[in-house]
Short mmCIF file of C-alpha atoms in Angstrom, two decimals:
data_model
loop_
_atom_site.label_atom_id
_atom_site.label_comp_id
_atom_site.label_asym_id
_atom_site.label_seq_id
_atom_site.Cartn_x
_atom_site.Cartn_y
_atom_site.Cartn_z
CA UNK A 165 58.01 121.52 84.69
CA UNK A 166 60.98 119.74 86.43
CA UNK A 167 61.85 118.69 89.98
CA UNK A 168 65.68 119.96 90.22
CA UNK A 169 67.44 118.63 93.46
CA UNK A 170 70.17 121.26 94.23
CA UNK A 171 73.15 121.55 96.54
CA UNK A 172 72.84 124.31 98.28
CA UNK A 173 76.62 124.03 99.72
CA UNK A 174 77.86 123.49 102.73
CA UNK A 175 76.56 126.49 104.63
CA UNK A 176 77.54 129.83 103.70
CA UNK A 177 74.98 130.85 101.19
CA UNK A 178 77.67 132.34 99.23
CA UNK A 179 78.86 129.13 98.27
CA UNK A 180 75.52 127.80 96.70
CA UNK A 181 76.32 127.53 92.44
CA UNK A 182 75.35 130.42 89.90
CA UNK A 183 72.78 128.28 88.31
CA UNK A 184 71.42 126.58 91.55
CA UNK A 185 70.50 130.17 92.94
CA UNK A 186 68.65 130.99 89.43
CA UNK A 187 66.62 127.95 89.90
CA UNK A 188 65.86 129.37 93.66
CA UNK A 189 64.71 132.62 92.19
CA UNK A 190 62.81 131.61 89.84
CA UNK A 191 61.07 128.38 91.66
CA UNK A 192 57.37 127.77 92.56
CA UNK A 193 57.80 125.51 95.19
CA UNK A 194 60.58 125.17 97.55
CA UNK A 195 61.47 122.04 99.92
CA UNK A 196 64.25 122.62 102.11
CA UNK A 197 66.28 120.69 104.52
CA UNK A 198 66.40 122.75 107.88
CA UNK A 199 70.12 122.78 107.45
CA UNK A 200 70.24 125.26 104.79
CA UNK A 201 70.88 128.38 105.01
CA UNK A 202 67.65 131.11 105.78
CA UNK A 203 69.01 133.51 103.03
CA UNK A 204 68.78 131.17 100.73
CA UNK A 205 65.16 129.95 101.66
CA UNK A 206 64.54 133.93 101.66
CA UNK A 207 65.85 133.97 97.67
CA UNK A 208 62.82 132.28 96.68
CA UNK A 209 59.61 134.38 95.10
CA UNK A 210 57.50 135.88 97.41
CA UNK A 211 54.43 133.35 95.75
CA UNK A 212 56.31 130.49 96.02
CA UNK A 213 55.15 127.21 98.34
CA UNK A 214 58.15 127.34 100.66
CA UNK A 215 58.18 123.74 102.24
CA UNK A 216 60.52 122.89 105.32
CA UNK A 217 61.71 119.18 105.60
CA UNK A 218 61.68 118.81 109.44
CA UNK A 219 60.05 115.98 110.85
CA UNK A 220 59.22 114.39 107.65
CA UNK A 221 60.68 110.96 106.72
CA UNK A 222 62.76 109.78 103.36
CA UNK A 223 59.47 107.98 102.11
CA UNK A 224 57.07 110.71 103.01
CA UNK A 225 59.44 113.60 100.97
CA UNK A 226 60.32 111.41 97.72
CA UNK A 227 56.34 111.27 97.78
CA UNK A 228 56.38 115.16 98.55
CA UNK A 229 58.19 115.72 95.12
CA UNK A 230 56.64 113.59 93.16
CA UNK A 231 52.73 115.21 93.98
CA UNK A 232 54.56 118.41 93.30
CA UNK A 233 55.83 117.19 90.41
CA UNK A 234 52.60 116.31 88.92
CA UNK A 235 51.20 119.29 89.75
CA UNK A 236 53.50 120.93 87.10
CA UNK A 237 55.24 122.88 89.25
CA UNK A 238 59.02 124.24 88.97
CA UNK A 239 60.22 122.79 92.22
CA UNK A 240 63.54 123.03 94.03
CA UNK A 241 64.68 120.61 96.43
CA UNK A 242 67.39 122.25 98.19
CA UNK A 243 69.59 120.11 99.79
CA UNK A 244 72.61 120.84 101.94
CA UNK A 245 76.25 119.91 100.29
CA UNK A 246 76.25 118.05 97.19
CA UNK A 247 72.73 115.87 96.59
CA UNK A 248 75.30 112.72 95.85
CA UNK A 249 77.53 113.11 99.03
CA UNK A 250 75.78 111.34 101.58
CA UNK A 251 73.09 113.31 100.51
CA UNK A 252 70.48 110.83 99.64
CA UNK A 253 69.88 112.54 96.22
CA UNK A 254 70.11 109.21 94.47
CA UNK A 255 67.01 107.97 96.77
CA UNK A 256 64.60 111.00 95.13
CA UNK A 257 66.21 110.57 91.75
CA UNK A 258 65.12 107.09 91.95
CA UNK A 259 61.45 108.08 92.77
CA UNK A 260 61.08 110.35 90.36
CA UNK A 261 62.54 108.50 88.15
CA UNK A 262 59.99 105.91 88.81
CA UNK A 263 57.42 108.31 88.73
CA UNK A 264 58.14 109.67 85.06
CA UNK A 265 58.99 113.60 86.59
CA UNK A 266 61.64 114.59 84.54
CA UNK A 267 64.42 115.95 87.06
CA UNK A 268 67.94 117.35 86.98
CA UNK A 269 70.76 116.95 89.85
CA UNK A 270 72.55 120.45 90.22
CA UNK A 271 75.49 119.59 92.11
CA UNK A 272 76.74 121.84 95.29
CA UNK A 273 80.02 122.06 96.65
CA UNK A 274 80.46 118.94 99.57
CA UNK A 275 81.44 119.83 102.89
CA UNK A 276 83.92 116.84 101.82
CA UNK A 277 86.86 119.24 100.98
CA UNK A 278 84.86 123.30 101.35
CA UNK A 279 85.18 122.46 105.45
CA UNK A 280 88.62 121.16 106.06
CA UNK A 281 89.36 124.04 103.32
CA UNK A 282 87.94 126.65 105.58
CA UNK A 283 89.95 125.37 108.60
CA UNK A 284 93.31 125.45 106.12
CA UNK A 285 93.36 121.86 105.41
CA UNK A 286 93.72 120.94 101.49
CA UNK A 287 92.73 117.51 101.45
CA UNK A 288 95.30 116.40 98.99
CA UNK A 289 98.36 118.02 98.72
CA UNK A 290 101.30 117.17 96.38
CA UNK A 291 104.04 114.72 98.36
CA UNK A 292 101.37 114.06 100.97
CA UNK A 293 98.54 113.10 100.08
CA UNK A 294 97.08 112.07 96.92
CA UNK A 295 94.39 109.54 98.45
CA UNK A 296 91.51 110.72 100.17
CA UNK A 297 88.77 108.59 101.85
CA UNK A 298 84.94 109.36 102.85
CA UNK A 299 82.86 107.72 105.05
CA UNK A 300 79.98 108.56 107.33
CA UNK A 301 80.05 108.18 111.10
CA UNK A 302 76.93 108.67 111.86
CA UNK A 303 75.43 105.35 113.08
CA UNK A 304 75.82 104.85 116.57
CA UNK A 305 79.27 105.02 117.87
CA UNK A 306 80.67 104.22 114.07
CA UNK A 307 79.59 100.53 114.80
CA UNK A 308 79.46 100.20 110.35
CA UNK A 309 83.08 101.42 109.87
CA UNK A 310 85.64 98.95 109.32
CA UNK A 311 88.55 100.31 111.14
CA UNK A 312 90.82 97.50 110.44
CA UNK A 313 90.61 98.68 107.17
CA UNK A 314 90.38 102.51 107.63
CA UNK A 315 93.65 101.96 109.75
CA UNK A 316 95.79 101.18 107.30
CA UNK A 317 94.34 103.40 104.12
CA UNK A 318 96.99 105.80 103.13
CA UNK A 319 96.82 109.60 102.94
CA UNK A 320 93.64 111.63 104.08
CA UNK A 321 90.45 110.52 106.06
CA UNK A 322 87.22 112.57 106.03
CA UNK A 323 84.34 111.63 108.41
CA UNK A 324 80.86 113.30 108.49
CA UNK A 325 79.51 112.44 111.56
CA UNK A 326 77.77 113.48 114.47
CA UNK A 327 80.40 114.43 117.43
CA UNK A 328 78.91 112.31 119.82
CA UNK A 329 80.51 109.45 117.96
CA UNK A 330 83.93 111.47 117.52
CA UNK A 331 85.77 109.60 120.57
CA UNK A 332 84.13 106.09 119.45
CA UNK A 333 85.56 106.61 116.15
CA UNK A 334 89.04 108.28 116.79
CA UNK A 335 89.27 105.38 119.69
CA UNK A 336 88.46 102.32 117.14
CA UNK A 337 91.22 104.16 114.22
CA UNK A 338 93.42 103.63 117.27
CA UNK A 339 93.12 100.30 118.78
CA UNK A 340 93.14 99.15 115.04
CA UNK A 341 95.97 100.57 114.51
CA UNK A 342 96.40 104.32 113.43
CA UNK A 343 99.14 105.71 115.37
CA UNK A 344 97.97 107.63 117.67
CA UNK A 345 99.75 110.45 117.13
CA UNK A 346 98.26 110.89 113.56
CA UNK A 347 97.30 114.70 112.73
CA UNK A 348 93.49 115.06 113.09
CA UNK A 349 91.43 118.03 113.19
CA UNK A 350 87.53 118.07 113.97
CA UNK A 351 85.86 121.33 111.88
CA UNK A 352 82.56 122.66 113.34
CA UNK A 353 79.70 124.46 111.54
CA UNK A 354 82.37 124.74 108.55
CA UNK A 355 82.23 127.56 106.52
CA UNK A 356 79.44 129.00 108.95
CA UNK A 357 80.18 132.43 110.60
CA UNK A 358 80.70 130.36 114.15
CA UNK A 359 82.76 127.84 112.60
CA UNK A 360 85.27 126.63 114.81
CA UNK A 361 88.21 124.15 114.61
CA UNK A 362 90.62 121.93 116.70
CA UNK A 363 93.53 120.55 115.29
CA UNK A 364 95.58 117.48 117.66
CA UNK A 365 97.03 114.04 117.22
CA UNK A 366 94.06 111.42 117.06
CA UNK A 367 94.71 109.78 120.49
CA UNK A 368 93.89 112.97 122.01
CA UNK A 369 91.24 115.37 119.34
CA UNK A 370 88.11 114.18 121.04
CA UNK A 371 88.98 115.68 124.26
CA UNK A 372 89.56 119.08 122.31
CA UNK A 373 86.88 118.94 120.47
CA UNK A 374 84.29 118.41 123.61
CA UNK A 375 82.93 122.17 123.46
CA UNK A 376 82.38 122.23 119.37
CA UNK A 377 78.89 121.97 117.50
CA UNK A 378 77.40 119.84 115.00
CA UNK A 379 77.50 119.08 112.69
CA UNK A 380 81.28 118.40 112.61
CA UNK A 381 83.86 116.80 109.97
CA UNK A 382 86.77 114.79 111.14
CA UNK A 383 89.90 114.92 109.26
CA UNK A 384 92.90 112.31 109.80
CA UNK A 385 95.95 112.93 108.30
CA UNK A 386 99.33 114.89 107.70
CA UNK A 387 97.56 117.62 105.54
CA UNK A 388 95.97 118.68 108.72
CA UNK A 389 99.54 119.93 109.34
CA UNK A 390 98.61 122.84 106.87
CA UNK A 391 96.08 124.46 109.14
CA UNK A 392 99.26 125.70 111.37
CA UNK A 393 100.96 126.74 108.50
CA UNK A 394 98.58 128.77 106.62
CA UNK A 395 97.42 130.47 109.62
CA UNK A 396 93.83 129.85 109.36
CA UNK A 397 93.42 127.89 112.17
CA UNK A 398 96.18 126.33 114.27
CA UNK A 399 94.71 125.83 117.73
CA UNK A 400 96.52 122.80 119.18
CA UNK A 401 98.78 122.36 117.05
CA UNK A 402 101.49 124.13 118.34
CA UNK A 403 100.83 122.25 121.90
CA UNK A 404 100.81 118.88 120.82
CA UNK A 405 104.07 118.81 118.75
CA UNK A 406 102.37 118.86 115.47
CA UNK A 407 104.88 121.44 113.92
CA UNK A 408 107.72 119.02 114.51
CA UNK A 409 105.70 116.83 112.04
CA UNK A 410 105.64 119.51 109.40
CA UNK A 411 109.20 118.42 108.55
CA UNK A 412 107.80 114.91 107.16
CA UNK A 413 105.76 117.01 104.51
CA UNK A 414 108.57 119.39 103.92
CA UNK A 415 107.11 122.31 106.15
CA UNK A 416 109.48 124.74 108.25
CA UNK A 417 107.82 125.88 111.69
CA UNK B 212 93.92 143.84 98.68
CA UNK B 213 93.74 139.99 98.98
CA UNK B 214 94.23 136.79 96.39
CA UNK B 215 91.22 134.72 95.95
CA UNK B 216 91.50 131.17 95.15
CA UNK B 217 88.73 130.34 93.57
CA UNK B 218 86.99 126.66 92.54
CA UNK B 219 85.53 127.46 89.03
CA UNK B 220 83.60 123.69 89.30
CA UNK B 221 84.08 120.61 86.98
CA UNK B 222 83.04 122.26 83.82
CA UNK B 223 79.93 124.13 82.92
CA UNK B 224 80.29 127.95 84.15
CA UNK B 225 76.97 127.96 86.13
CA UNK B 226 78.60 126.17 88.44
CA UNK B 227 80.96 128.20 89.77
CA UNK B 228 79.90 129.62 93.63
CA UNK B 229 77.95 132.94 93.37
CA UNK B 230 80.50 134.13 95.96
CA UNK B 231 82.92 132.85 93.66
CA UNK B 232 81.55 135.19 90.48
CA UNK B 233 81.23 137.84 92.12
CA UNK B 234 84.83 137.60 93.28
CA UNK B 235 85.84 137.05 89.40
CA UNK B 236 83.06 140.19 88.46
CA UNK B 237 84.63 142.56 90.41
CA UNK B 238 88.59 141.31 90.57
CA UNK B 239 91.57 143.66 89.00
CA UNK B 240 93.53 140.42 87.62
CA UNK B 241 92.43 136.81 86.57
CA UNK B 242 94.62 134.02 86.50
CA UNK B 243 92.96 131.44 84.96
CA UNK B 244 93.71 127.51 84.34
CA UNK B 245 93.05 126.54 80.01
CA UNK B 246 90.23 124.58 81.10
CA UNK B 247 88.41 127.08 82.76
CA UNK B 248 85.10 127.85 80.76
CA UNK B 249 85.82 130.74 78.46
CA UNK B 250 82.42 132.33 79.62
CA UNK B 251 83.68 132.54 83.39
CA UNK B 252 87.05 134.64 81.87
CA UNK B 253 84.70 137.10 80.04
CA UNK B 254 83.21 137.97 83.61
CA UNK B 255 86.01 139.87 84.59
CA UNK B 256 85.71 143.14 84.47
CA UNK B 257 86.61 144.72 80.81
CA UNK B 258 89.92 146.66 82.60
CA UNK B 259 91.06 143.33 84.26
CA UNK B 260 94.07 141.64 83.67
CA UNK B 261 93.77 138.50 81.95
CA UNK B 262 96.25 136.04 82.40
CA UNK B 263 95.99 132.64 81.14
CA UNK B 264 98.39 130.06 82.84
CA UNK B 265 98.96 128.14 79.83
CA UNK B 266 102.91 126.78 80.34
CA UNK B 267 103.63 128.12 83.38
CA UNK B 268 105.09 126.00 86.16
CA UNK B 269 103.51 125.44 89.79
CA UNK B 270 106.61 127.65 91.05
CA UNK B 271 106.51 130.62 88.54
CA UNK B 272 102.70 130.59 89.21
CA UNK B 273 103.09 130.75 92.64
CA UNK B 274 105.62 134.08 92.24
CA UNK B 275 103.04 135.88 89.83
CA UNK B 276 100.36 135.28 92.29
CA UNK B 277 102.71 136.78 95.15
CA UNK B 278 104.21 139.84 92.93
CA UNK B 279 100.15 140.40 91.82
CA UNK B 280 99.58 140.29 95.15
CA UNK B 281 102.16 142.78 96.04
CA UNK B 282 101.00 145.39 93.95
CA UNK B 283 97.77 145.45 96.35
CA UNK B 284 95.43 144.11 93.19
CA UNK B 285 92.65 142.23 93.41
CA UNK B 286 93.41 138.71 92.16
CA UNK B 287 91.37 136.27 91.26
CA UNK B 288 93.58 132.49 90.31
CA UNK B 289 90.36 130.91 89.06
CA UNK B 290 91.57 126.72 89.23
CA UNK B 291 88.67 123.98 87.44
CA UNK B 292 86.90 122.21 89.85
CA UNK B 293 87.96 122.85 93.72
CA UNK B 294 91.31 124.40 94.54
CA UNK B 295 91.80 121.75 97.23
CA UNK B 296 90.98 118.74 95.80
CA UNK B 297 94.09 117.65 93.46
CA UNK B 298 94.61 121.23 92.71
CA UNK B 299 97.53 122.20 93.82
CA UNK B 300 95.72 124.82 96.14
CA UNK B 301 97.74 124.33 98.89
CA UNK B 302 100.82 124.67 97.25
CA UNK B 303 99.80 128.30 95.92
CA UNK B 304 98.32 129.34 99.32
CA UNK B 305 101.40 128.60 101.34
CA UNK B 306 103.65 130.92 98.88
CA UNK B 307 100.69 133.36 99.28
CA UNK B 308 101.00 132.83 103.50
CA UNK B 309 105.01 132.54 103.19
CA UNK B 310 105.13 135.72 101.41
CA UNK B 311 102.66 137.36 103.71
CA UNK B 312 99.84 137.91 101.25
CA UNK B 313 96.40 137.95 102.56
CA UNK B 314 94.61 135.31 100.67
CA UNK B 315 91.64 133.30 100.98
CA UNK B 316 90.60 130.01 99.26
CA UNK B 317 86.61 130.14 98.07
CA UNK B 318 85.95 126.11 97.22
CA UNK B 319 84.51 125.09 94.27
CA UNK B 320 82.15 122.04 93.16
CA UNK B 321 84.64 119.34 92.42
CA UNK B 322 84.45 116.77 89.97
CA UNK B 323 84.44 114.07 92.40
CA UNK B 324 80.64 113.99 93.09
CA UNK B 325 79.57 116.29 89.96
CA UNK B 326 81.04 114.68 87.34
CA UNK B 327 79.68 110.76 87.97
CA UNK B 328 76.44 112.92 89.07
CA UNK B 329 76.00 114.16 86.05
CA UNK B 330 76.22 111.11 84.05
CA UNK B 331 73.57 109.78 86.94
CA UNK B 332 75.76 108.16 89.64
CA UNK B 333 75.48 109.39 93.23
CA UNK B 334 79.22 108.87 94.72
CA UNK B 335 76.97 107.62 97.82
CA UNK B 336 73.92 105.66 98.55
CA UNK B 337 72.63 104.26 101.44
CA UNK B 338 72.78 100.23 100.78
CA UNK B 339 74.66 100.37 98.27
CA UNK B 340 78.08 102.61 98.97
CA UNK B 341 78.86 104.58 102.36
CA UNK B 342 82.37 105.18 101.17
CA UNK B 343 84.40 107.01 98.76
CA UNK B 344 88.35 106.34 97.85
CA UNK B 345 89.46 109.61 95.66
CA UNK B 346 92.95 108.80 93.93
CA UNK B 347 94.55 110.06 90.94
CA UNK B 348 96.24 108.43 88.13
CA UNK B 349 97.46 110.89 86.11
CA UNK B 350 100.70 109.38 86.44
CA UNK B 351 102.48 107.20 84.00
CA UNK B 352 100.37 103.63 83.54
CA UNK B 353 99.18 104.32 87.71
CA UNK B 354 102.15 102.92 88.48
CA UNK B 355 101.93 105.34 91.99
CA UNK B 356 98.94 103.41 92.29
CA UNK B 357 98.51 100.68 95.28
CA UNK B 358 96.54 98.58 93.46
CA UNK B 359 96.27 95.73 95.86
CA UNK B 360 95.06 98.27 98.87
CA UNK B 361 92.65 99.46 96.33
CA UNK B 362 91.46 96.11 95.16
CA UNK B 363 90.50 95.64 98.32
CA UNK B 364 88.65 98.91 99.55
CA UNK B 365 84.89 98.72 100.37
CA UNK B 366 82.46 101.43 98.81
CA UNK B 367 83.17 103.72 95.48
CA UNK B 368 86.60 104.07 93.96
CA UNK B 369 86.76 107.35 91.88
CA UNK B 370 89.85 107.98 89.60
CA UNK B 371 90.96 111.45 88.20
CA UNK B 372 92.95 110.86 85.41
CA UNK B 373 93.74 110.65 81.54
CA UNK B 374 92.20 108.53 79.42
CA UNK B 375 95.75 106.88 78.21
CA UNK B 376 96.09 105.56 81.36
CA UNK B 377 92.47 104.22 81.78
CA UNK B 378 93.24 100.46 80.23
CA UNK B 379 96.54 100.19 83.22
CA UNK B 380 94.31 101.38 85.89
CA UNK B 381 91.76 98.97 85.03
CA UNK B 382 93.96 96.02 84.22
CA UNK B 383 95.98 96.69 87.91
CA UNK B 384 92.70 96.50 89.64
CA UNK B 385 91.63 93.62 88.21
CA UNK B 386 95.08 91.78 88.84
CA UNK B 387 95.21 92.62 92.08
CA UNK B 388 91.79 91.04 92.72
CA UNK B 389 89.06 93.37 91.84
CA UNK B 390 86.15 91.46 90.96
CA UNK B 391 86.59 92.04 86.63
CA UNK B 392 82.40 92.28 86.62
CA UNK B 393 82.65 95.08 89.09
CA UNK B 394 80.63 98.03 87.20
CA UNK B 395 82.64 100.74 85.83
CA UNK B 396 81.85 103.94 84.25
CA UNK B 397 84.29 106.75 82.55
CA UNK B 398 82.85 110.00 82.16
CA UNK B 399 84.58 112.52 79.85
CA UNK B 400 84.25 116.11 79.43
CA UNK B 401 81.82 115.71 82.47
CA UNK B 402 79.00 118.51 82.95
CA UNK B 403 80.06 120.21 79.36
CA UNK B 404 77.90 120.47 77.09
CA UNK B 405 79.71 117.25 75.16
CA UNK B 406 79.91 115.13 77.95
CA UNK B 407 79.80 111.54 76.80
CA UNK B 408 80.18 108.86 79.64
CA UNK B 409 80.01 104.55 78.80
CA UNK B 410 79.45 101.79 81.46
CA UNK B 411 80.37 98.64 81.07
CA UNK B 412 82.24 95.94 83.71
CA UNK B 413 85.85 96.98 84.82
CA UNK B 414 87.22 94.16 82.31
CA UNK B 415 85.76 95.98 79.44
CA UNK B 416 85.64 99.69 80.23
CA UNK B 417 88.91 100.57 78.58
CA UNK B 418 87.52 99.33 75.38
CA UNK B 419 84.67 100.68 75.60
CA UNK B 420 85.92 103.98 76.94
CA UNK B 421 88.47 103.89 73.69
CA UNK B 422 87.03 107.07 71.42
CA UNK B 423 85.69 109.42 74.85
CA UNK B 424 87.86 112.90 74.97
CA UNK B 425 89.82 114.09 77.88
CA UNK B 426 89.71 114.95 80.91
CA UNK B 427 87.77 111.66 82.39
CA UNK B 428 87.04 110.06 85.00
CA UNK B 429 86.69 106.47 86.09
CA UNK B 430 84.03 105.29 88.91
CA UNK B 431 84.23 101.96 90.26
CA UNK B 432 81.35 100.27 91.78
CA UNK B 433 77.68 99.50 92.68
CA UNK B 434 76.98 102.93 92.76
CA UNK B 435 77.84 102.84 88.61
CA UNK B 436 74.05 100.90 88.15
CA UNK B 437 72.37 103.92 88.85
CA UNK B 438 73.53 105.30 85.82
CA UNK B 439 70.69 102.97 83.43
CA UNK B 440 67.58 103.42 86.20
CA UNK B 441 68.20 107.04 86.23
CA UNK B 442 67.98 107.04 82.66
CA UNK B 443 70.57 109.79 82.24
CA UNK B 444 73.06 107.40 80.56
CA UNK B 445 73.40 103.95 80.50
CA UNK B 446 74.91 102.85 76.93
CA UNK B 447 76.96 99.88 77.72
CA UNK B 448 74.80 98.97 81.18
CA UNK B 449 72.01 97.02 78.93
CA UNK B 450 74.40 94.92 76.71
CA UNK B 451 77.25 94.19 79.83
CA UNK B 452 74.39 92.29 82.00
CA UNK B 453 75.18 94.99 84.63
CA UNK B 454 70.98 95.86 84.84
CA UNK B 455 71.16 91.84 86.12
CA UNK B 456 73.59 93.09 88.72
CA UNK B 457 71.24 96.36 89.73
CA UNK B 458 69.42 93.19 92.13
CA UNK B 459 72.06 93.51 94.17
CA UNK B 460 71.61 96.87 95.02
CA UNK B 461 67.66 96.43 95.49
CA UNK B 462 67.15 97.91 92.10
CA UNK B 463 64.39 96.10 90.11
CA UNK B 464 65.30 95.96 85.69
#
């Protein structure tokens, strides 16, 4: 018996691994986060325990896995993205760790670089950027990030974060410093059949993003050019100017 | 017709996207990267093309994607790890979109997360690291590296690169003010089946990282003491003093 804590991706259920979707087939109990995908809840056995996450706290589900654990079971814990992205994998490693249940991490692809891909965006890109950084936005109104120091990171910023902190966030990159005119794009329900995008200069991508869903990614930076130029997405960009900055990264219009 | 870029994952083939193996099952011609599992290339279809892309330049790639694509096959350019994430993705896609071939980019589980992941340090976790700097120093000594913006940068720093570089990468971040007892880990040949990975403090990893096979990776921080309490490596973390350090990170020796 072994817990295995598996990305499931970041939303198409296509995008799950080989192996994690073997372990889904062939599991006895299930534990899913309610973010993942229904066909890939639906992959399980028949017999199997299928166990939704919902209301039930960090604590509460590390203690979830280790009863089931114990009870020999082949458990999945299906977890959307990649378990060590934000993911709070290493928190149920931990406890079963403590707990003596052997365990395995199956990594899934992160929404990281899958969602500004499925907008376009390559998240490095040779002569433009070869630096990416990842933070979560998700506290209230990005109170935690440093945007002093965010401000003045070179090449490509990812956020995760909730859009109701989108205009806090874009704002503070701004007044510390980010010129405002900075590429940005804001990717909703990536890789999702609804996904949408907006692509804008930073002073002005909250406003166009007011009508998108969560969960949403926020990407700062001059690959977000690409999403014009490889015709995937490209709302915005054409308005705001953004073409003309193609030329800095060597793109025509 | 259409040209698939496809993320084959960091390593072991069961981790390529089922959407993604199906895509290489049923394609007409591979184009495959050397370090792409041998496994994944024996998917194709008997009849398939095989083409490996051994010493062929980015620019002589990109035409045999666009002249494949032009004979209306079905191609599959399977790239390690994810095709946007220093993989030159974006360079192959806008040939594809310049030369008006429909093509579509299927991500892949990158090494970023998967590889320190499997050597049992999450990127991410919640006390400990809420943010992620991706560079790569596959350049000469790093030299392309800013090592003082780096030194200073909050959260985990992960480094693609190869392993003759690994001593100046360290050595800059240290000058430049990196604490030198700052955990450290290299993993090589991450999620293969002769993965090796060592800990040890930044000042020391390059010695200790002197007999591990390319490619490798270097992670930088907190994050790095997870690797002895999950008990998936740790060789180096018990001799260094680094369990001493897992206190600061709420994590009891």
């Amino acid at each position: 018996m072994s817990v295995y804590l598996v990305g499931a991706g970041p939303g198409d259920p296509g995008l799950i691994t080989a192996r994690g979707l073997d372990l889904v087939r062939s599991c006895e109990a299930l534990v899913y986060d309610v973010l993942v995908s229904p066909e890939l809840v639906e992959e399980a056995p028949a017999d199997a325990l299928r166990i939704p996450r919902e209301r039930m706290g960090q604590e509460e589900l590390n203690e979830l896995l280790v009863s089931l654990g114990r009870q020999e079971l082949e458990v999945v814990r299906l977890k959307g993205g990649d378990p060590f992205v934000f993911g709070r994998g290493g928190e149920e490693a931990l406890a079963l760790a403590a707990a003596d249940i052997p365990f395995e991490v199956i990594p899934g692809v992160s929404s990281i670089s899958a969602v500004p891909g499925a907008a376009g965006i390559p998240i490095t890109h040779r002569g433009v950027s070869a630096q990416v950084t990842l933070v979560s936005g998700h506290s209230a109104g990005g109170d935690d990030l440093d945007f002093a120091q965010l401000a003045t990171t070179p090449g490509t910023l990812v956020v995760f974060m909730g859009l109701a902190h989108l205009a806090a966030i874009a704002d503070g990159l701004v007044a510390a410093g980010k010129d405002p005119r900075t590429p940005a794009a804001v990717v909703s329900r990536g890789t999702l059949a609804d996904q949408r995008s907006v692509t804008g200069a930073l002073e002005e991508i909250a406003a166009r993003a007011e009508d998108l869903a969560s969960p949403a990614l926020l990407v700062v930076g001059d690959v977000v050019l690409f999403a014009a130029y490889l015709g995937v997405t490209g709302d915005g960009a054409r308005d705001v100017g953004l073409l003309e900055a193609g030329d800095r990264v060597g793109l025509e219009p």
